[in-house]
Tab-separated table of C-alpha atoms in Angstrom:
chain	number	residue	atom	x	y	z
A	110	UNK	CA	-17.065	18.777	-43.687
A	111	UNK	CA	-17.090	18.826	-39.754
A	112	UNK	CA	-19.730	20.449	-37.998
A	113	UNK	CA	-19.082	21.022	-34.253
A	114	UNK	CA	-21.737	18.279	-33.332
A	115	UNK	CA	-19.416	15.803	-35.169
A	116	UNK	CA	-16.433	16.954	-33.610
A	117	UNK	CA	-17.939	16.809	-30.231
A	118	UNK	CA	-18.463	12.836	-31.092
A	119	UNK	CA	-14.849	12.474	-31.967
A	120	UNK	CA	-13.587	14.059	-28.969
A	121	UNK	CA	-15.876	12.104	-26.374
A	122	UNK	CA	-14.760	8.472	-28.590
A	123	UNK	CA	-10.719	9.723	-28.085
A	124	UNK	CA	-11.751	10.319	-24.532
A	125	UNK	CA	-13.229	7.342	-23.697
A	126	UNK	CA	-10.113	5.659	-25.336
A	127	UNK	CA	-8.075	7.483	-22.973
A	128	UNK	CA	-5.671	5.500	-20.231
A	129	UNK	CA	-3.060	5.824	-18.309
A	130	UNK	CA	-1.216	3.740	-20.743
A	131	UNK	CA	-0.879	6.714	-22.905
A	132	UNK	CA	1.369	8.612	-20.435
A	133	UNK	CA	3.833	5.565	-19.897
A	134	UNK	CA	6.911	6.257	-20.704
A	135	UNK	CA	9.446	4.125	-22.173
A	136	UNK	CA	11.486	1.602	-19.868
A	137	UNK	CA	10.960	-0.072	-16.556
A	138	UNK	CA	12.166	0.782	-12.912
A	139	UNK	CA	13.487	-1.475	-10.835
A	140	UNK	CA	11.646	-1.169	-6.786
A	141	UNK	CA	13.922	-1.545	-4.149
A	142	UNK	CA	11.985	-1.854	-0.894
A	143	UNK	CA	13.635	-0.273	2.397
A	144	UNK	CA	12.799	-1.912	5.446
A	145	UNK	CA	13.105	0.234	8.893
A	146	UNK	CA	16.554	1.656	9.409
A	147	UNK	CA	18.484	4.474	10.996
A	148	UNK	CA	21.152	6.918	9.681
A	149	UNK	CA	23.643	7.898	12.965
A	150	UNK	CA	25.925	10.826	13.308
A	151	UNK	CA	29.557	9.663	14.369
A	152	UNK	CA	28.653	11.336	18.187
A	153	UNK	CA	25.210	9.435	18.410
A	154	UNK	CA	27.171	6.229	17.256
A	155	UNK	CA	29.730	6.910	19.580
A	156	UNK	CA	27.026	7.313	22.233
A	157	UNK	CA	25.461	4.062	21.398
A	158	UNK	CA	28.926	2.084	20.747
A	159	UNK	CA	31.094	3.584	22.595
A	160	UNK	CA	34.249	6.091	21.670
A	161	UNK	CA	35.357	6.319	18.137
A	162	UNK	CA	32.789	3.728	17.099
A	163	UNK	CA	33.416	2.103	13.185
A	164	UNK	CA	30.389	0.395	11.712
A	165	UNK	CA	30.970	-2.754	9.847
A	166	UNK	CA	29.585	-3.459	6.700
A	167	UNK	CA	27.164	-6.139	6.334
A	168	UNK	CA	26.222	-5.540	2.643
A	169	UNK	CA	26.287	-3.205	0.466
A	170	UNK	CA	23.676	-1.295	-1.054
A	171	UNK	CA	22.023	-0.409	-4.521
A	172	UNK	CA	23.499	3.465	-4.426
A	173	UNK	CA	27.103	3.231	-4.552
A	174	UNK	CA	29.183	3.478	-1.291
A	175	UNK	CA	26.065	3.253	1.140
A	176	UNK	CA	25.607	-0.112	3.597
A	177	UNK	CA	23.818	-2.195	6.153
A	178	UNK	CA	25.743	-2.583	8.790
A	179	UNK	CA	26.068	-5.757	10.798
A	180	UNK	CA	24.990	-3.361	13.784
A	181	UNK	CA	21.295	-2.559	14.573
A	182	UNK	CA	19.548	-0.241	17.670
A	183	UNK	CA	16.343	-0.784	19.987
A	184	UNK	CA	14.184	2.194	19.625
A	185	UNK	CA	11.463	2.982	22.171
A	186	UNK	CA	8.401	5.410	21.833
A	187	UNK	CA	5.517	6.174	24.188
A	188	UNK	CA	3.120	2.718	22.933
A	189	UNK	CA	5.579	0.323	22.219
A	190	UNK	CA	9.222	-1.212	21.582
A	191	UNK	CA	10.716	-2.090	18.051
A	192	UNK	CA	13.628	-4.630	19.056
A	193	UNK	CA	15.850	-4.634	15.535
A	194	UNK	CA	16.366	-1.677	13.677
A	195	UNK	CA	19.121	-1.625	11.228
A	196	UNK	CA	21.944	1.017	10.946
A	197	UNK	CA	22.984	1.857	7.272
A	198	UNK	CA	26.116	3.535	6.839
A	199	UNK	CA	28.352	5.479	6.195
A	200	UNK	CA	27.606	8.067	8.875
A	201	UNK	CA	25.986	11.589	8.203
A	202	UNK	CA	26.182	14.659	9.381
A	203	UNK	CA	22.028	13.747	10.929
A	204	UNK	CA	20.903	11.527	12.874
A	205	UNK	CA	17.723	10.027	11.018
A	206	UNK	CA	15.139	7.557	11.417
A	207	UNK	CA	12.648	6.039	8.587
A	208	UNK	CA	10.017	4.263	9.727
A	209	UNK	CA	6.680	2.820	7.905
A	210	UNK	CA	3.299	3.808	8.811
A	211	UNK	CA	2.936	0.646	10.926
A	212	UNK	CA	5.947	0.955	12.769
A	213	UNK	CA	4.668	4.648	14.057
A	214	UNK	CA	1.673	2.697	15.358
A	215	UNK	CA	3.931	0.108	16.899
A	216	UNK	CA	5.889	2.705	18.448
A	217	UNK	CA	3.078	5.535	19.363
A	218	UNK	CA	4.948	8.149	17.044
A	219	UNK	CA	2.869	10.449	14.316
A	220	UNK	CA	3.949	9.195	11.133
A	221	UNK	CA	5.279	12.634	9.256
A	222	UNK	CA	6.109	12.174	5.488
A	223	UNK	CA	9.170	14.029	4.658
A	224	UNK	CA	11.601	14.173	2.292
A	225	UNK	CA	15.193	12.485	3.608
A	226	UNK	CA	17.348	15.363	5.627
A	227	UNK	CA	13.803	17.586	6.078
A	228	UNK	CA	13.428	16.578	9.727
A	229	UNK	CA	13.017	20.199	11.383
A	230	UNK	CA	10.103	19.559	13.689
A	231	UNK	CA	9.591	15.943	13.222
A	232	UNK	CA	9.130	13.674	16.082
A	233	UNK	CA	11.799	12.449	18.341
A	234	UNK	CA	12.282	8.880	20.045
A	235	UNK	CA	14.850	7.098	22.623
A	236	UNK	CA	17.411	4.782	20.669
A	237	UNK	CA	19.329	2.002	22.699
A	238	UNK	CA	22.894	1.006	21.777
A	239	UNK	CA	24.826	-1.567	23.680
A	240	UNK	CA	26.469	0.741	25.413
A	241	UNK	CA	24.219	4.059	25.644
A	242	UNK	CA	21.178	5.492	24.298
A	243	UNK	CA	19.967	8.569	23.569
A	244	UNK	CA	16.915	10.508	23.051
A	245	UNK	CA	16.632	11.540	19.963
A	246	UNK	CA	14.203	15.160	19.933
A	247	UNK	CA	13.845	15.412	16.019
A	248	UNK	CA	14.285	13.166	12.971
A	249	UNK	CA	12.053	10.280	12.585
A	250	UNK	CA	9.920	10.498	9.643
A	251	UNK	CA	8.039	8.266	7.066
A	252	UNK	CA	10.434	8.674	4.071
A	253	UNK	CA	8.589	10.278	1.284
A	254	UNK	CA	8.873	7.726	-1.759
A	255	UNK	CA	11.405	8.810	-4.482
A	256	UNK	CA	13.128	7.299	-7.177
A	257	UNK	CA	17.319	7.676	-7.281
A	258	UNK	CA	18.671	7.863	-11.212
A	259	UNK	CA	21.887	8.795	-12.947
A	260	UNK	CA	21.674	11.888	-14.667
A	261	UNK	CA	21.525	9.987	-17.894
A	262	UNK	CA	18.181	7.759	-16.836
A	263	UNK	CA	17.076	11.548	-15.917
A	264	UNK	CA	18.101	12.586	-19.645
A	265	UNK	CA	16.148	9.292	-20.936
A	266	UNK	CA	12.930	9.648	-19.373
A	267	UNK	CA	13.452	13.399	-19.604
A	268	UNK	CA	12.807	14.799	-15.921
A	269	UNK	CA	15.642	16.374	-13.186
A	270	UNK	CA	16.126	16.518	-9.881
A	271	UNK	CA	12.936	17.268	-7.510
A	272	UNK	CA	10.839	16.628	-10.467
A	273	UNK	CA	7.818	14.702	-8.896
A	274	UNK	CA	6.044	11.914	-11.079
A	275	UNK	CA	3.930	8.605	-10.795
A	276	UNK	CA	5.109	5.109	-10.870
A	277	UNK	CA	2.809	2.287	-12.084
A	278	UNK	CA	2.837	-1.737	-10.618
A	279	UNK	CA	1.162	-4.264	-12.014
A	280	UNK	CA	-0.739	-7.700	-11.434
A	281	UNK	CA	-4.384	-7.930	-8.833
A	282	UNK	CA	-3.197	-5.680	-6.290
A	283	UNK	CA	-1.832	-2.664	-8.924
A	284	UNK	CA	-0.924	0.299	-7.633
A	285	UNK	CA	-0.532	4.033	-8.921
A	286	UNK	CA	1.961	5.802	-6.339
A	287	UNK	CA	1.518	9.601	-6.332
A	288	UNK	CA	4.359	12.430	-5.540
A	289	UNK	CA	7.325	10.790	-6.153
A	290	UNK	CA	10.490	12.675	-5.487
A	291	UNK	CA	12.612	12.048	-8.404
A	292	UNK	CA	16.564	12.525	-7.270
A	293	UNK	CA	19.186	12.925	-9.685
A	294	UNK	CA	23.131	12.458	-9.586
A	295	UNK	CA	25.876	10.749	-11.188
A	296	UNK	CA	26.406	9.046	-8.145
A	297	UNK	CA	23.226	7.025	-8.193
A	298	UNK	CA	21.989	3.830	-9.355
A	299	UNK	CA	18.344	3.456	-11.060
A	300	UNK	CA	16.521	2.525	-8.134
A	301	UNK	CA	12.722	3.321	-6.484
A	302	UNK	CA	12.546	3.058	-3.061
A	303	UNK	CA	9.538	2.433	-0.951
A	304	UNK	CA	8.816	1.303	2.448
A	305	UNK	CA	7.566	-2.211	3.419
A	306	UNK	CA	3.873	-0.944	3.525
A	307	UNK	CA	4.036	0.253	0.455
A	308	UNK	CA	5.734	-2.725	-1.021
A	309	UNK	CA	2.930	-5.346	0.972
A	310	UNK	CA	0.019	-3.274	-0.042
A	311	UNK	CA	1.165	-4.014	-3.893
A	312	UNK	CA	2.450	-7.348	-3.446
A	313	UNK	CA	5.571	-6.337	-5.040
A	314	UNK	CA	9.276	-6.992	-3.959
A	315	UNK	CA	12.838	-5.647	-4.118
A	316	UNK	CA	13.789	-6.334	-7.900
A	317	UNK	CA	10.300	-6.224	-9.925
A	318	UNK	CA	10.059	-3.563	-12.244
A	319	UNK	CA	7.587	-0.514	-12.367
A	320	UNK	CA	6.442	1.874	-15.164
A	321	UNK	CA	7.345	5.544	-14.553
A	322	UNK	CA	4.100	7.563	-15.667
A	323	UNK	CA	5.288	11.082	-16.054
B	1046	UNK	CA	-10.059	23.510	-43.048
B	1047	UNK	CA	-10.309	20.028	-40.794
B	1048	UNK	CA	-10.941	17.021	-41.593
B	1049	UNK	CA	-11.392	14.383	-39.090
B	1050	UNK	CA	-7.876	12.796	-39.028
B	1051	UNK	CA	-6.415	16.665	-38.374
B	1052	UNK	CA	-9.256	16.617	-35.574
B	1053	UNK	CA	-8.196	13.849	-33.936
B	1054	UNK	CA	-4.494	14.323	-34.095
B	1055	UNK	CA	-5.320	17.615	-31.973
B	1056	UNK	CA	-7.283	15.742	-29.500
B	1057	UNK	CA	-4.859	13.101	-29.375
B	1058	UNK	CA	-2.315	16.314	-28.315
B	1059	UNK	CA	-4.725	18.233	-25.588
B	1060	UNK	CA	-4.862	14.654	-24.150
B	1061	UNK	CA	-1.599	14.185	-23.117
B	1062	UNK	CA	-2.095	17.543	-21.104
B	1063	UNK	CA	-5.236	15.792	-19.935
B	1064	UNK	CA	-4.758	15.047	-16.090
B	1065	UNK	CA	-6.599	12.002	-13.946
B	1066	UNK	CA	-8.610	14.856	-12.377
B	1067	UNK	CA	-10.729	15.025	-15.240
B	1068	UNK	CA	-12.006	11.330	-14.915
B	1069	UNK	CA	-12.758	11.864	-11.187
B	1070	UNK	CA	-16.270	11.174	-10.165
B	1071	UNK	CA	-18.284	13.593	-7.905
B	1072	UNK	CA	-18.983	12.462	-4.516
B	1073	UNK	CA	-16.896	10.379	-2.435
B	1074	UNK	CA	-16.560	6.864	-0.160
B	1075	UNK	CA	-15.681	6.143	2.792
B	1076	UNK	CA	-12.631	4.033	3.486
B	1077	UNK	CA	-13.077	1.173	5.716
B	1078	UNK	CA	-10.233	-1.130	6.836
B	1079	UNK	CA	-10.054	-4.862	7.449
B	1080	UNK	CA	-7.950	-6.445	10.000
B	1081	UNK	CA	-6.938	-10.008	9.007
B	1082	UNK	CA	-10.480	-12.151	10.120
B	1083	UNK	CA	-11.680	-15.340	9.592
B	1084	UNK	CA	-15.328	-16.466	8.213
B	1085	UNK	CA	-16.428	-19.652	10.049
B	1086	UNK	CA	-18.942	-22.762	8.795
B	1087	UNK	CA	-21.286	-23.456	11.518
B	1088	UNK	CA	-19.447	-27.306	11.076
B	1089	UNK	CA	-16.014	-25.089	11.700
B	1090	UNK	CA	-17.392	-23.072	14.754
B	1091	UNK	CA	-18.395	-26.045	16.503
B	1092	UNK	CA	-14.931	-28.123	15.767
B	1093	UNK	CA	-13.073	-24.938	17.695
B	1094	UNK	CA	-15.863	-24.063	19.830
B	1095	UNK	CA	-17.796	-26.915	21.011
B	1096	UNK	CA	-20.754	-28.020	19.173
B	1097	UNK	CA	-23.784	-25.556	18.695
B	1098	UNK	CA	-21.768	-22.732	19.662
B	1099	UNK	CA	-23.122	-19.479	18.994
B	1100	UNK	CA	-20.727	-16.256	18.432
B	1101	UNK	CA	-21.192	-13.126	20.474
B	1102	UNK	CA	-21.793	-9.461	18.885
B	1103	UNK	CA	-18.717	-7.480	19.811
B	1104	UNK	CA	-19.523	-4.689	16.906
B	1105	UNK	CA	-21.818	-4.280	14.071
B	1106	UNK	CA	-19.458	-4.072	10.738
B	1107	UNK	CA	-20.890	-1.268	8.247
B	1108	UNK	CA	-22.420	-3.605	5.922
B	1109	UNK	CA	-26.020	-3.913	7.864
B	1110	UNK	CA	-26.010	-7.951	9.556
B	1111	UNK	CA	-22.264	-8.173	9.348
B	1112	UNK	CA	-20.237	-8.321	12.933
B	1113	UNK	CA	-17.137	-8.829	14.289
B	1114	UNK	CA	-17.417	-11.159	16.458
B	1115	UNK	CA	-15.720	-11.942	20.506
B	1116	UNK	CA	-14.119	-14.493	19.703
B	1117	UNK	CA	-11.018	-15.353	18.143
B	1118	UNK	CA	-8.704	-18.078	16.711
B	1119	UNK	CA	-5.105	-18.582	16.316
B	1120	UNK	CA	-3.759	-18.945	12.932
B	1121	UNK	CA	-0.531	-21.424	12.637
B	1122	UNK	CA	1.584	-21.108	9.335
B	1123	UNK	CA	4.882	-23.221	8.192
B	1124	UNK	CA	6.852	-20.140	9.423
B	1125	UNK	CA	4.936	-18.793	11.964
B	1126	UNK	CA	1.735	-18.036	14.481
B	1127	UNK	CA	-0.912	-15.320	14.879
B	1128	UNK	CA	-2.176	-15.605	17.601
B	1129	UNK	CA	-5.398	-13.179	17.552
B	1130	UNK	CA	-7.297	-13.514	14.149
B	1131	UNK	CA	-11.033	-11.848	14.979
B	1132	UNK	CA	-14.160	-13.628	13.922
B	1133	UNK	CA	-16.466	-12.248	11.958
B	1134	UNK	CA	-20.368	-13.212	11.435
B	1135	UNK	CA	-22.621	-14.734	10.725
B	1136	UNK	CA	-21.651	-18.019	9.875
B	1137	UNK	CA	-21.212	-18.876	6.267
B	1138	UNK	CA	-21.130	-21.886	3.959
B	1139	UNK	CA	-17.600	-22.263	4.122
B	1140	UNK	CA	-14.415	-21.411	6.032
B	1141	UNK	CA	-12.292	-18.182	4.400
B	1142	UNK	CA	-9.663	-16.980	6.324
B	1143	UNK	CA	-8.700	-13.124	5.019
B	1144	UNK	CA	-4.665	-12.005	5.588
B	1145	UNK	CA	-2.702	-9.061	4.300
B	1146	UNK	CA	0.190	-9.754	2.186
B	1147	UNK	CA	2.648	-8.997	5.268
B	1148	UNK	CA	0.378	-11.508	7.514
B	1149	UNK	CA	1.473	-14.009	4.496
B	1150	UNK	CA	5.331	-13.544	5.232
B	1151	UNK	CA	4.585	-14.159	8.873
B	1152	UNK	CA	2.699	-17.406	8.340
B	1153	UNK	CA	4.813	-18.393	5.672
B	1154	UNK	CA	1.794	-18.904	3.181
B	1155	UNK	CA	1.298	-17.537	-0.426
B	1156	UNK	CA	-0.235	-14.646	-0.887
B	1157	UNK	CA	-3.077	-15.332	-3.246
B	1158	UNK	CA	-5.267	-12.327	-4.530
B	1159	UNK	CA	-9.033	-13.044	-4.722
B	1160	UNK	CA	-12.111	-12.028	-4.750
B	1161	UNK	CA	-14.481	-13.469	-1.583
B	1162	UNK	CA	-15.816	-16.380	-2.296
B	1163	UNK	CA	-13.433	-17.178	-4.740
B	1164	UNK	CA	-11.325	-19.795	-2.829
B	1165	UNK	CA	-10.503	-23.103	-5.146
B	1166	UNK	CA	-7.044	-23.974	-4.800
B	1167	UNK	CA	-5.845	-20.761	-1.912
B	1168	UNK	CA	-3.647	-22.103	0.352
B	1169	UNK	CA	-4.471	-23.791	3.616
B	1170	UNK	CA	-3.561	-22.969	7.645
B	1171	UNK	CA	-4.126	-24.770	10.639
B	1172	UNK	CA	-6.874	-23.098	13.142
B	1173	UNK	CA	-6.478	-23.510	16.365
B	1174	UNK	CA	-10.135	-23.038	19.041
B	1175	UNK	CA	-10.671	-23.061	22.838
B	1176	UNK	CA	-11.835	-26.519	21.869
B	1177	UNK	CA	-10.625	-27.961	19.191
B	1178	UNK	CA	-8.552	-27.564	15.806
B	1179	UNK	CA	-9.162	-27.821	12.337
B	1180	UNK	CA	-6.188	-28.742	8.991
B	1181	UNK	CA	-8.170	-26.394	6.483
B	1182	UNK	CA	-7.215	-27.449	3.317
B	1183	UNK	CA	-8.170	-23.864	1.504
B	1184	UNK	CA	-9.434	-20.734	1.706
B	1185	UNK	CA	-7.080	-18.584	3.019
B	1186	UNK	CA	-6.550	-15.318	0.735
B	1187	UNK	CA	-5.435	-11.551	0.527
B	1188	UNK	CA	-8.769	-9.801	-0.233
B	1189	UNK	CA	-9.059	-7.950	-3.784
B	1190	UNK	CA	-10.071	-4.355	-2.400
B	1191	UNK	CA	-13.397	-3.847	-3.598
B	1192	UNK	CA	-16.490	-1.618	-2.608
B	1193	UNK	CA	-19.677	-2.437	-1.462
B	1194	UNK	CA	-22.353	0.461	-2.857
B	1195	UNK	CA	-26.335	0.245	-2.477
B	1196	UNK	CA	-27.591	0.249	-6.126
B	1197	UNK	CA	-28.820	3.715	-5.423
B	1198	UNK	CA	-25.162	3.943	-5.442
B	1199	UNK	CA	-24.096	2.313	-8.591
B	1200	UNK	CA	-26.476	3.829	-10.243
B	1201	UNK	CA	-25.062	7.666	-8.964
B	1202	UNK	CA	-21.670	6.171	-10.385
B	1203	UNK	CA	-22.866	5.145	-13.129
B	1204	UNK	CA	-21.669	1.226	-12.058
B	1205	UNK	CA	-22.882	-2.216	-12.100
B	1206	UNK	CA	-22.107	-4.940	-10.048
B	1207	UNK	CA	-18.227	-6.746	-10.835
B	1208	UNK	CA	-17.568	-3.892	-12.370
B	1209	UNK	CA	-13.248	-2.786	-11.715
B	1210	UNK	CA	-12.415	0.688	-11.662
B	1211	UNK	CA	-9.492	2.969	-9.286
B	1212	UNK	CA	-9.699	5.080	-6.543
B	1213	UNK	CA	-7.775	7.678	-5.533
B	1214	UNK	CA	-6.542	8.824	-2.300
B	1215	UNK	CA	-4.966	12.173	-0.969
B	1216	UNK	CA	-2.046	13.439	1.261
B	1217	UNK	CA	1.667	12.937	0.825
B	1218	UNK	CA	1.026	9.405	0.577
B	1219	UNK	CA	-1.549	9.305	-2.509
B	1220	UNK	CA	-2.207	6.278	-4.408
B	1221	UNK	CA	-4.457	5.397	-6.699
B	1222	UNK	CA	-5.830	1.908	-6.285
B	1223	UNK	CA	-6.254	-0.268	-9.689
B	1224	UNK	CA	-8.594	-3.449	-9.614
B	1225	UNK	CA	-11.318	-2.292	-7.124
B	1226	UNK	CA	-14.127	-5.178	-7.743
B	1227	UNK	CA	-17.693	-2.901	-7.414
B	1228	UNK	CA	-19.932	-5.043	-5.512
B	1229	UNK	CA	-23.712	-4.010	-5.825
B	1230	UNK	CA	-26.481	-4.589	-3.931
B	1231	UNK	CA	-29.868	-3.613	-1.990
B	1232	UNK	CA	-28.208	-5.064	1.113
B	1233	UNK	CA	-24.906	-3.441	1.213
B	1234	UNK	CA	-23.742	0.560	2.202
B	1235	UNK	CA	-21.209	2.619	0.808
B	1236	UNK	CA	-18.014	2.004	1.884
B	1237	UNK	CA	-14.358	1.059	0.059
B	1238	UNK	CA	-13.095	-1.923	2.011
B	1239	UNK	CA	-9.171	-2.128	2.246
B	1240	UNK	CA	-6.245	-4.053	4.130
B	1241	UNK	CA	-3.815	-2.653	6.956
B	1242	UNK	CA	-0.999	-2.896	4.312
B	1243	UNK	CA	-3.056	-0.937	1.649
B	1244	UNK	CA	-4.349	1.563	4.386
B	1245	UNK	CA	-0.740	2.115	5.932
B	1246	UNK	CA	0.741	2.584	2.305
B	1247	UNK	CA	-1.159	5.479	1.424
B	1248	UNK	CA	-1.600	6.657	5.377
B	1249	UNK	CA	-5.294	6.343	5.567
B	1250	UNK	CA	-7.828	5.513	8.122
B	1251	UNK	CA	-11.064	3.959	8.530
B	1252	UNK	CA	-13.683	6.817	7.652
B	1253	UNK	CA	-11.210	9.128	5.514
B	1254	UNK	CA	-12.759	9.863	1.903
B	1255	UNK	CA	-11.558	8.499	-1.453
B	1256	UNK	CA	-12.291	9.536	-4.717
B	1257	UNK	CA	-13.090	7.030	-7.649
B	1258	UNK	CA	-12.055	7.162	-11.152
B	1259	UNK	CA	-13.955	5.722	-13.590
């Protein structure tokens, strides 16, 4: 028979046993780490290129029908000057900017972490094209890090769209990474994107695999 | 009526509801960051300095003795030079020269995880003085992150010295970092000691509060 003093002693052994490794669920995530880049609008791409402006792809990317463009823009803030930052296509409706944390040093810019296309009162900067440049008032942000999946990876590790969860790395410099956005559409690839400060500080690289802790 | 298996299946249930929250400790540390920095041998000061050279106190560090020092030395890589890497003292028995992973894609060195100290077969750089150079052969790594606590400290914790455990920061950014090495001693003060890449991942600053899980 249990009395509650031995079933106070059970409960503090299963806790003690408790980990993170019980919340793992199945299957592995492949990280896919974004460097600096800018979405344009067709008019700010026609500002900075000139009339009618097509990008040209460069290569393409892991979510189906987005690119890097051959083309990149200068972008200048109060402290300082980042030379090469790429444009990924196709064009949106927005023009947006996702820096790291260390590029919003570099540049003198408050690093805001938002969720891509939630850029209503986020800082501006002036972007330089080879033939214009424009000073952008709103939309540079630290992308929030989020996770793109097919509906049926969302049906496998059971979670949907806006669902937030952690993801896991591994080796000396392991990292749990809190509030991730989790996206969901059958036009996405399997895919967790993070910025190169995230990537560095886990010493982790486009194509390792991560454990989705939900 | 329960028996002990039926008790521990029911644990083993409430657990999974069980968040991180509950293994928080109370009381928290303060975050400081390193800059890349180099440790110098009184044999290696005088090789880029001139023999007998003494370094100058620009700053006390928060671990009472430590400073950063004036000086500095370039750091040349197969792939590239920095040229400001900051000195810190005192002198110590032997060279260690402390990067982030991104400095380790600028030099175009490996980025080797260690604890200090811990330096047998790390990868070498070339350090360049005011007067002179040295070929160091190892003892260039990426830091474990690890914090220093007085053992009133540890003993508040409930830690001992080498112990690993995680840490937890806050903010849209929030990561939890595995592998902290606890380093205990008379001599030392709080404080959870970081890289830029590790600080700019999770958006934090020198003096911001982290929580540790144990």
């Amino acid at each position: 028979m249990l009395d509650e003093k031995k079933v106070k002693q059970i409960v503090a052994e299963v806790l003690k046993q408790v980990d993170l490794q019980d919340r793992i669920k199945p299957g592995t995530i492949p990280v896919g780490v974004s460097g600096r880049h800018i979405h344009l609008s067709q008019e700010d791409l026609d500002l900075l290129f000139g009339p009618g402006y097509q990008l040209k792809v460069m290569k393409d990317l892991s979510q189906p029908g987005q690119f890097a463009a051959e083309e990149c823009v200068m972008l200048i803030g109060k402290k300082g000057i980042i030379e090469k930052c790429r444009i990924l296509g196709p064009v949106r409706k927005a023009t947006q900017i996702e820096i790291s944390v260390t590029d919003s040093y570099t540049l003198g810019v408050p690093a805001v972490v938002r969720d891509s296309g939630d850029t209503k009162g986020t800082p501006g900067l002036v972007v330089v094209g080879p033939k214009g440049a424009i000073n952008l008032k709103e939309g540079v942000i630290v992308a929030a890090r989020h996770i793109h999946m097919h509906s049926k990876d969302a049906e496998k590790f059971g979670l949907k769209d806006m669902d937030r969860i952690s993801v896991k790395t591994s080796g000396p410099k392991a990292l749990i990474f809190c509030n991730v956005l989790v996206r969901v559409s059958d036009q996405f690839a399997l895919d967790f994107h993070i910025d190169m400060d995230e990537a560095n500080a886990g010493n982790i690289k486009t194509g390792d695999r991560v454990e989705l802790i939900a």
